[in-house]
Amino acid sequence: MKVKYSYLKRQFSDAEDLWIKLKKFVETGDFTLGKPLVEFENKFSKLMSVKHTIGVNSGTDAIKLSLKAVGIKSGDEVITAANTFVATVGAIAEIGAIPVFVDCDDTFCIDPNKIEKAITSKTKAIVPVHFTGYMANMNKIMPIAKKYKLKIIEDACQSILGSIDNKLAGTWGNTGAFSLHPLKNLNVWSDGGLIITNNDLLAKKLRLLRNHGLKDRDTVSLLGYNSRLDTLQAVVGNWLIPQTKKIAETRIKNAKYYDNEFKKIKYITIPHRPKNYKIVYHLYIVFAEKRDALLKYCIEKGIEAKVHYPIPIYRQAALKYLGYKKGDFPVSDIHTKKIITFPCDQHMKKIELDYIITTVRNFYRLKNE
Ligand SMILES: *Cc1c(COP(=O)(O)O)cnc(C)c1O
């Protein structure tokens, strides 16, 4: 059996009604900042129970424009996690700010107990990454931000509808950034991103920033970017957004199924699942003994298992200029050797989940009942 990592071929195989909507939209020619975009932004605000959603052209830009909007400048230090997707760090660096790393804990997110040590007089913001579908511990991070007067831009690109104490990812900080990349939990057919905020002034500034700073056709009130979310993609977004909760619930169900089986295998350790967290499993990750051999075995058996990531961002060649070296963030380093990611998406079939579980059991030479 082959179990693919990408579900995109399945996801849009039955979308006749969407094609009809797209055809109708194309006939309107309303391509830039059009009506379906406004509709999509409003629907997302409702889903997240926030006042404002601003569509932008990627999750990376959602972070970048947010940092810009809260006043982060060249030379400011911005704290983030030592293991994240490169985009978090790219967004910080792009505006000339200096990424400052803090180690992760076993929820794969920034360890809140190590943040204060990284704060200097230059620190202006924290970008907690709600990595893999977990959330960074916002109950501990918010008081630190308050104490040191730091802005919080949440990188919620992997955790749409994740929450702690029923408070959603992206709604704790000054803004929350989301990605609509084809492989994110809520996706479109191209790049896209969303920023949410309850702050009217920030929302206004973000709307300017995404559209060249144009207040109207002839007035440039600040220097911005060309970073609009394509209205065509908003049509796709409008089609998919009613499924967002179901997508999260299905991933959670799949993860529970895995957890229940994997916990019977002594060579696998399931990460802590705090009761007050809703984890939405953008990535389903466990710790495995003999990880490299297991990964190889799974791939040989047709399962597209992965590692997120074999080299943590802080050790990437592009970030050498920051002066970090191997061993600076030991928890992230251990993760690179022990973690394995299995497909967990909403389109997985039970026989596929079972095949993965059986394959892992076979690898460890355990009897399958
Ligand atoms: C996907 C992702 C981003 C960036 O999103 P793009 O839409 O690809 O630009 C940022 N941070 C994290 C953690 C992500 O997974």
Tab-separated table of C-alpha atoms and ligand atoms in Angstrom:
chain	number	residue	atom	x	y	z
A	1	MET	CA	0.000	0.000	0.000
A	2	LYS	CA	1.131	3.553	-0.647
A	3	VAL	CA	0.234	6.297	1.825
A	4	LYS	CA	0.988	9.700	0.423
A	5	TYR	CA	1.784	12.751	2.487
A	6	SER	CA	-0.129	15.138	0.233
A	7	TYR	CA	-3.926	14.789	0.066
A	8	LEU	CA	-4.440	17.481	-2.570
A	9	LYS	CA	-5.473	15.087	-5.332
A	10	ARG	CA	-8.264	13.820	-3.104
A	11	GLN	CA	-9.342	17.164	-1.742
A	12	PHE	CA	-10.527	18.807	-4.946
A	13	SER	CA	-11.520	15.729	-6.940
A	14	ASP	CA	-15.207	16.429	-6.337
A	15	ALA	CA	-15.624	20.182	-6.670
A	16	GLU	CA	-18.066	20.775	-9.529
A	17	ASP	CA	-19.908	23.467	-7.575
A	18	LEU	CA	-16.638	25.299	-6.995
A	19	TRP	CA	-15.903	25.327	-10.740
A	20	ILE	CA	-19.303	26.925	-11.336
A	21	LYS	CA	-18.530	29.602	-8.724
A	22	LEU	CA	-15.128	30.274	-10.279
A	23	LYS	CA	-16.604	30.627	-13.741
A	24	LYS	CA	-19.197	33.113	-12.504
A	25	PHE	CA	-16.504	35.055	-10.674
A	26	VAL	CA	-14.158	35.250	-13.671
A	27	GLU	CA	-16.978	36.822	-15.672
A	28	THR	CA	-17.153	39.703	-13.153
A	29	GLY	CA	-13.472	40.671	-13.600
A	30	ASP	CA	-13.414	41.693	-9.909
A	31	PHE	CA	-9.852	40.362	-9.497
A	32	THR	CA	-8.154	42.721	-7.036
A	33	LEU	CA	-9.605	43.349	-3.573
A	34	GLY	CA	-12.910	42.104	-4.946
A	35	LYS	CA	-16.176	41.182	-3.297
A	36	PRO	CA	-15.428	37.490	-2.633
A	37	LEU	CA	-12.301	38.583	-0.739
A	38	VAL	CA	-14.332	40.812	1.574
A	39	GLU	CA	-16.772	37.947	2.018
A	40	PHE	CA	-13.953	35.528	2.867
A	41	GLU	CA	-12.393	37.957	5.352
A	42	ASN	CA	-15.755	38.379	7.063
A	43	LYS	CA	-16.307	34.632	7.239
A	44	PHE	CA	-12.871	34.125	8.755
A	45	SER	CA	-13.479	36.855	11.345
A	46	LYS	CA	-16.662	35.054	12.299
A	47	LEU	CA	-14.904	31.682	12.514
A	48	MET	CA	-12.257	33.160	14.805
A	49	SER	CA	-14.625	35.525	16.684
A	50	VAL	CA	-12.435	38.546	15.964
A	51	LYS	CA	-13.174	42.014	14.611
A	52	HIS	CA	-10.837	42.103	11.629
A	53	THR	CA	-9.319	39.771	9.045
A	54	ILE	CA	-6.938	41.081	6.410
A	55	GLY	CA	-6.151	38.843	3.428
A	56	VAL	CA	-2.530	38.945	2.247
A	57	ASN	CA	-0.527	36.968	-0.266
A	58	SER	CA	1.120	34.442	2.078
A	59	GLY	CA	1.550	33.359	5.668
A	60	THR	CA	5.056	34.791	5.515
A	61	ASP	CA	3.658	38.185	4.607
A	62	ALA	CA	1.031	37.864	7.327
A	63	ILE	CA	3.927	37.767	9.817
A	64	LYS	CA	6.012	40.395	8.033
A	65	LEU	CA	3.216	42.943	7.644
A	66	SER	CA	2.158	42.364	11.258
A	67	LEU	CA	5.669	43.086	12.532
A	68	LYS	CA	5.793	46.193	10.371
A	69	ALA	CA	2.363	47.348	11.547
A	70	VAL	CA	3.247	47.089	15.250
A	71	GLY	CA	6.346	49.197	14.603
A	72	ILE	CA	9.209	46.689	14.503
A	73	LYS	CA	12.216	48.317	12.860
A	74	SER	CA	15.600	47.413	11.486
A	75	GLY	CA	17.918	46.360	14.323
A	76	ASP	CA	15.129	45.423	16.747
A	77	GLU	CA	15.389	41.967	18.274
A	78	VAL	CA	12.487	39.575	17.803
A	79	ILE	CA	12.325	36.355	19.813
A	80	THR	CA	11.089	33.152	18.213
A	81	ALA	CA	11.460	29.363	18.403
A	82	ALA	CA	14.716	27.553	17.585
A	83	ASN	CA	12.803	25.033	15.473
A	84	THR	CA	10.176	26.368	13.083
A	85	PHE	CA	9.533	26.577	9.365
A	86	VAL	CA	11.971	29.015	7.760
A	87	ALA	CA	9.186	31.488	6.906
A	88	THR	CA	8.840	32.693	10.516
A	89	VAL	CA	12.470	33.707	10.591
A	90	GLY	CA	12.497	34.956	7.005
A	91	ALA	CA	9.670	37.355	7.822
A	92	ILE	CA	11.566	38.765	10.812
A	93	ALA	CA	14.804	39.145	8.859
A	94	GLU	CA	13.103	40.682	5.829
A	95	ILE	CA	12.258	43.860	7.714
A	96	GLY	CA	15.808	44.092	9.050
A	97	ALA	CA	15.014	42.832	12.548
A	98	ILE	CA	17.273	40.316	14.298
A	99	PRO	CA	15.839	36.867	15.013
A	100	VAL	CA	16.700	35.691	18.544
A	101	PHE	CA	16.091	32.018	19.198
A	102	VAL	CA	14.767	30.271	22.276
A	103	ASP	CA	14.700	26.480	22.628
A	104	CYS	CA	11.501	24.467	22.212
A	105	ASP	CA	9.956	22.121	24.727
A	106	ASP	CA	8.338	18.751	24.101
A	107	THR	CA	5.227	20.390	22.652
A	108	PHE	CA	7.534	21.492	19.774
A	109	CYS	CA	6.835	25.147	20.634
A	110	ILE	CA	8.951	27.823	22.308
A	111	ASP	CA	9.754	26.993	25.943
A	112	PRO	CA	8.157	29.877	27.874
A	113	ASN	CA	10.507	29.356	30.827
A	114	LYS	CA	13.512	30.218	28.667
A	115	ILE	CA	12.173	33.427	27.108
A	116	GLU	CA	13.105	35.946	29.810
A	117	LYS	CA	16.789	34.999	29.588
A	118	ALA	CA	16.779	35.969	25.890
A	119	ILE	CA	15.287	39.446	26.435
A	120	THR	CA	17.632	42.428	26.032
A	121	SER	CA	17.094	46.183	25.798
A	122	LYS	CA	16.702	45.721	22.031
A	123	THR	CA	13.927	43.113	22.261
A	124	LYS	CA	10.698	44.493	20.829
A	125	ALA	CA	8.539	41.480	20.025
A	126	ILE	CA	7.954	37.760	20.405
A	127	VAL	CA	6.717	35.582	17.559
A	128	PRO	CA	5.429	32.424	19.255
A	129	VAL	CA	4.985	29.683	16.664
A	130	HIS	CA	2.037	27.387	17.235
A	131	PHE	CA	3.984	24.603	15.629
A	132	THR	CA	2.537	21.302	14.317
A	133	GLY	CA	-0.980	22.132	15.577
A	134	TYR	CA	0.058	22.555	19.209
A	135	MET	CA	0.024	26.007	20.729
A	136	ALA	CA	2.863	27.831	22.411
A	137	ASN	CA	2.030	28.289	26.087
A	138	MET	CA	0.289	31.672	25.771
A	139	ASN	CA	-0.804	31.644	29.421
A	140	LYS	CA	2.871	32.062	30.303
A	141	ILE	CA	3.971	34.152	27.319
A	142	MET	CA	1.377	36.942	27.618
A	143	PRO	CA	2.489	38.058	31.136
A	144	ILE	CA	6.126	38.149	29.946
A	145	ALA	CA	5.126	40.353	27.003
A	146	LYS	CA	3.260	42.658	29.358
A	147	LYS	CA	6.121	42.878	31.833
A	148	TYR	CA	8.674	43.836	29.146
A	149	LYS	CA	6.232	45.759	26.909
A	150	LEU	CA	6.765	43.449	23.950
A	151	LYS	CA	4.487	43.027	20.962
A	152	ILE	CA	3.167	39.550	20.216
A	153	ILE	CA	2.682	38.342	16.653
A	154	GLU	CA	1.382	34.771	16.742
A	155	ASP	CA	2.538	32.500	13.943
A	156	ALA	CA	-0.622	30.397	13.792
A	157	CYS	CA	0.067	29.105	10.260
A	158	GLN	CA	-0.086	25.476	11.426
A	159	SER	CA	-2.724	25.770	14.121
A	160	ILE	CA	-5.967	27.064	12.745
A	161	LEU	CA	-8.688	26.380	15.363
A	162	GLY	CA	-6.154	25.146	17.896
A	163	SER	CA	-6.730	26.582	21.364
A	164	ILE	CA	-5.700	26.728	25.004
A	165	ASP	CA	-8.518	27.018	27.565
A	166	ASN	CA	-10.839	27.440	24.556
A	167	LYS	CA	-9.021	30.621	23.478
A	168	LEU	CA	-8.064	30.245	19.830
A	169	ALA	CA	-4.581	30.410	18.329
A	170	GLY	CA	-4.070	33.835	16.790
A	171	THR	CA	-6.418	35.679	19.165
A	172	TRP	CA	-3.990	36.239	22.060
A	173	GLY	CA	-1.410	38.606	20.609
A	174	ASN	CA	-1.524	41.927	18.769
A	175	THR	CA	-2.156	39.948	15.604
A	176	GLY	CA	-2.369	36.320	14.510
A	177	ALA	CA	-0.893	35.153	11.196
A	178	PHE	CA	-2.320	32.300	9.114
A	179	SER	CA	-1.245	30.622	5.886
A	180	LEU	CA	-3.526	29.329	3.134
A	181	HIS	CA	-0.728	27.400	1.433
A	182	PRO	CA	-2.060	24.253	-0.319
A	183	LEU	CA	-0.721	22.022	2.467
A	184	LYS	CA	-2.121	23.982	5.426
A	185	ASN	CA	-5.292	22.903	7.243
A	186	LEU	CA	-7.368	25.619	5.530
A	187	ASN	CA	-5.959	25.973	2.047
A	188	VAL	CA	-6.430	27.528	-1.370
A	189	TRP	CA	-4.872	26.715	-4.762
A	190	SER	CA	-1.914	28.977	-4.452
A	191	ASP	CA	-0.136	31.073	-1.861
A	192	GLY	CA	-2.271	33.112	0.484
A	193	GLY	CA	-2.412	34.348	4.049
A	194	LEU	CA	-4.652	35.981	6.618
A	195	ILE	CA	-4.014	38.329	9.527
A	196	ILE	CA	-6.479	38.660	12.381
A	197	THR	CA	-6.698	41.398	15.001
A	198	ASN	CA	-9.191	43.091	17.308
A	199	ASN	CA	-7.355	46.409	17.067
A	200	ASP	CA	-9.078	48.881	14.676
A	201	LEU	CA	-5.972	50.998	14.097
A	202	LEU	CA	-3.772	47.995	13.368
A	203	ALA	CA	-6.363	46.642	10.950
A	204	LYS	CA	-6.437	49.942	9.106
A	205	LYS	CA	-2.659	50.039	8.883
A	206	LEU	CA	-2.500	46.422	7.692
A	207	ARG	CA	-5.012	47.137	4.914
A	208	LEU	CA	-2.764	49.976	3.764
A	209	LEU	CA	0.423	47.914	4.058
A	210	ARG	CA	-0.891	45.098	1.859
A	211	ASN	CA	-1.840	47.483	-0.943
A	212	HIS	CA	1.168	49.792	-1.501
A	213	GLY	CA	0.032	52.090	1.300
A	214	LEU	CA	-2.676	53.429	-0.985
A	215	LYS	CA	-5.399	55.215	0.952
A	216	ASP	CA	-7.277	55.728	-2.281
A	217	ARG	CA	-6.316	55.577	-5.932
A	218	ASP	CA	-4.184	58.728	-5.802
A	219	THR	CA	-2.994	58.968	-2.204
A	220	VAL	CA	-0.044	57.031	-0.784
A	221	SER	CA	-0.115	57.448	2.979
A	222	LEU	CA	2.759	55.088	3.813
A	223	LEU	CA	5.155	52.818	1.942
A	224	GLY	CA	3.700	49.351	1.799
A	225	TYR	CA	3.829	46.172	-0.232
A	226	ASN	CA	2.022	44.441	-3.037
A	227	SER	CA	0.599	41.701	-0.834
A	228	ARG	CA	-3.072	41.234	-1.559
A	229	LEU	CA	-4.823	37.898	-1.295
A	230	ASP	CA	-6.032	37.043	-4.809
A	231	THR	CA	-9.790	37.375	-5.014
A	232	LEU	CA	-9.837	34.259	-7.192
A	233	GLN	CA	-8.289	32.337	-4.293
A	234	ALA	CA	-10.845	33.865	-1.941
A	235	VAL	CA	-13.513	32.133	-4.066
A	236	VAL	CA	-11.769	28.835	-3.265
A	237	GLY	CA	-11.497	29.919	0.377
A	238	ASN	CA	-15.210	30.659	0.560
A	239	TRP	CA	-15.934	27.197	-0.778
A	240	LEU	CA	-13.695	25.468	1.762
A	241	ILE	CA	-14.179	27.543	4.894
A	242	PRO	CA	-17.403	25.788	5.996
A	243	GLN	CA	-15.303	22.590	6.294
A	244	THR	CA	-12.650	24.090	8.587
A	245	LYS	CA	-14.066	22.751	11.854
A	246	LYS	CA	-14.647	19.336	10.352
A	247	ILE	CA	-11.071	19.273	9.054
A	248	ALA	CA	-9.754	19.983	12.556
A	249	GLU	CA	-12.065	17.398	14.154
A	250	THR	CA	-11.059	14.690	11.656
A	251	ARG	CA	-7.367	15.311	12.207
A	252	ILE	CA	-7.936	15.160	15.972
A	253	LYS	CA	-9.807	11.877	15.562
A	254	ASN	CA	-7.009	10.392	13.444
A	255	ALA	CA	-4.418	11.514	15.990
A	256	LYS	CA	-6.380	9.920	18.854
A	257	TYR	CA	-6.521	6.683	16.896
A	258	TYR	CA	-2.759	6.746	16.380
A	259	ASP	CA	-2.110	7.729	20.017
A	260	ASN	CA	-4.155	4.787	21.295
A	261	GLU	CA	-2.235	2.296	19.199
A	262	PHE	CA	1.209	3.834	19.439
A	263	LYS	CA	1.049	4.041	23.225
A	264	LYS	CA	1.071	0.222	23.254
A	265	ILE	CA	4.507	0.291	21.605
A	266	LYS	CA	7.236	0.843	24.164
A	267	TYR	CA	9.663	2.178	21.563
A	268	ILE	CA	7.335	5.072	20.737
A	269	THR	CA	6.741	8.016	23.054
A	270	ILE	CA	3.701	10.176	22.535
A	271	PRO	CA	4.246	13.863	23.323
A	272	HIS	CA	2.383	15.318	26.285
A	273	ARG	CA	-1.205	16.184	25.349
A	274	PRO	CA	-2.292	18.801	27.912
A	275	LYS	CA	-6.006	18.536	28.729
A	276	ASN	CA	-6.690	22.258	28.280
A	277	TYR	CA	-5.138	22.260	24.790
A	278	LYS	CA	-6.956	21.648	21.566
A	279	ILE	CA	-4.233	20.333	19.260
A	280	VAL	CA	-5.237	20.369	15.586
A	281	TYR	CA	-2.464	18.139	14.213
A	282	HIS	CA	-1.239	19.951	11.179
A	283	LEU	CA	1.593	17.481	11.750
A	284	TYR	CA	1.245	14.263	13.706
A	285	ILE	CA	4.593	13.708	15.422
A	286	VAL	CA	5.825	11.117	17.904
A	287	PHE	CA	9.224	10.284	19.371
A	288	ALA	CA	10.641	7.014	18.101
A	289	GLU	CA	13.584	4.843	19.058
A	290	LYS	CA	15.828	3.950	16.108
A	291	ARG	CA	14.139	6.800	14.287
A	292	ASP	CA	16.359	6.816	11.186
A	293	ALA	CA	15.860	3.096	10.600
A	294	LEU	CA	12.099	3.404	11.215
A	295	LEU	CA	11.832	6.280	8.753
A	296	LYS	CA	13.721	4.302	6.114
A	297	TYR	CA	11.566	1.223	6.742
A	298	CYS	CA	8.317	3.223	6.457
A	299	ILE	CA	9.419	4.789	3.184
A	300	GLU	CA	10.375	1.355	1.810
A	301	LYS	CA	6.879	0.191	2.734
A	302	GLY	CA	5.301	3.044	0.767
A	303	ILE	CA	4.521	5.374	3.669
A	304	GLU	CA	5.562	8.976	3.173
A	305	ALA	CA	6.724	9.653	6.721
A	306	LYS	CA	8.794	12.788	7.298
A	307	VAL	CA	10.903	14.706	9.819
A	308	HIS	CA	10.049	18.297	10.766
A	309	TYR	CA	12.911	19.078	10.656
A	310	PRO	CA	16.191	17.163	10.304
A	311	ILE	CA	18.093	20.460	10.760
A	312	PRO	CA	16.461	23.022	13.057
A	313	ILE	CA	16.247	26.526	11.624
A	314	TYR	CA	18.803	27.935	14.069
A	315	ARG	CA	21.480	25.686	12.520
A	316	GLN	CA	20.705	26.452	8.873
A	317	ALA	CA	23.509	27.860	6.745
A	318	ALA	CA	21.496	30.974	5.835
A	319	LEU	CA	21.408	31.991	9.512
A	320	LYS	CA	25.096	31.498	10.272
A	321	TYR	CA	25.459	35.269	10.569
A	322	LEU	CA	23.504	35.153	13.823
A	323	GLY	CA	26.355	33.244	15.462
A	324	TYR	CA	24.485	30.257	16.867
A	325	LYS	CA	26.158	26.866	16.986
A	326	LYS	CA	25.134	23.243	17.375
A	327	GLY	CA	24.225	22.493	20.979
A	328	ASP	CA	22.859	25.969	21.764
A	329	PHE	CA	19.318	24.567	21.865
A	330	PRO	CA	19.615	20.995	23.131
A	331	VAL	CA	15.900	20.138	23.143
A	332	SER	CA	15.502	21.141	19.501
A	333	ASP	CA	18.657	19.153	18.733
A	334	ILE	CA	17.299	16.018	20.420
A	335	HIS	CA	14.035	16.402	18.505
A	336	THR	CA	15.857	16.286	15.163
A	337	LYS	CA	17.060	12.783	16.049
A	338	LYS	CA	13.907	11.373	17.616
A	339	ILE	CA	10.829	12.778	15.903
A	340	ILE	CA	8.893	11.251	13.044
A	341	THR	CA	5.827	12.661	11.273
A	342	PHE	CA	3.056	10.432	9.910
A	343	PRO	CA	0.278	11.504	7.526
A	344	CYS	CA	-2.787	12.496	9.552
A	345	ASP	CA	-4.913	14.559	7.186
A	346	GLN	CA	-8.691	14.657	6.907
A	347	HIS	CA	-8.706	12.449	3.812
A	348	MET	CA	-6.949	9.464	5.361
A	349	LYS	CA	-8.788	6.182	5.314
A	350	LYS	CA	-8.920	3.809	8.260
A	351	ILE	CA	-7.024	1.134	6.330
A	352	GLU	CA	-4.238	3.650	5.758
A	353	LEU	CA	-3.988	4.508	9.447
A	354	ASP	CA	-4.016	0.781	10.264
A	355	TYR	CA	-1.365	0.087	7.651
A	356	ILE	CA	0.927	2.702	9.201
A	357	ILE	CA	0.391	1.314	12.709
A	358	THR	CA	1.011	-2.260	11.537
A	359	THR	CA	4.128	-1.188	9.679
A	360	VAL	CA	5.540	0.484	12.775
A	361	ARG	CA	4.754	-2.628	14.849
A	362	ASN	CA	6.434	-4.816	12.246
A	363	PHE	CA	9.512	-2.643	12.314
A	364	TYR	CA	9.873	-3.214	16.055
A	365	ARG	CA	9.075	-6.919	15.479
A	366	LEU	CA	5.938	-6.807	17.567
A	367	LYS	CA	3.140	-9.264	17.003
A	368	ASN	CA	0.114	-7.835	15.199
A	369	GLU	CA	-3.194	-8.967	16.548
B	1	LIG	C1	3.560	27.664	6.303
B	1	LIG	C2	4.161	28.404	7.407
B	1	LIG	C3	4.486	29.765	7.323
B	1	LIG	C4	4.408	30.571	6.058
B	1	LIG	O1	3.351	30.432	5.284
B	1	LIG	P1	3.416	30.658	3.687
B	1	LIG	O2	1.982	30.851	3.376
B	1	LIG	O3	3.995	29.429	3.092
B	1	LIG	O4	4.223	31.868	3.427
B	1	LIG	C5	4.980	30.385	8.449
B	1	LIG	N1	5.170	29.738	9.584
B	1	LIG	C6	4.895	28.425	9.718
B	1	LIG	C7	5.129	27.764	11.025
B	1	LIG	C8	4.399	27.718	8.629
B	1	LIG	O5	4.155	26.419	8.749
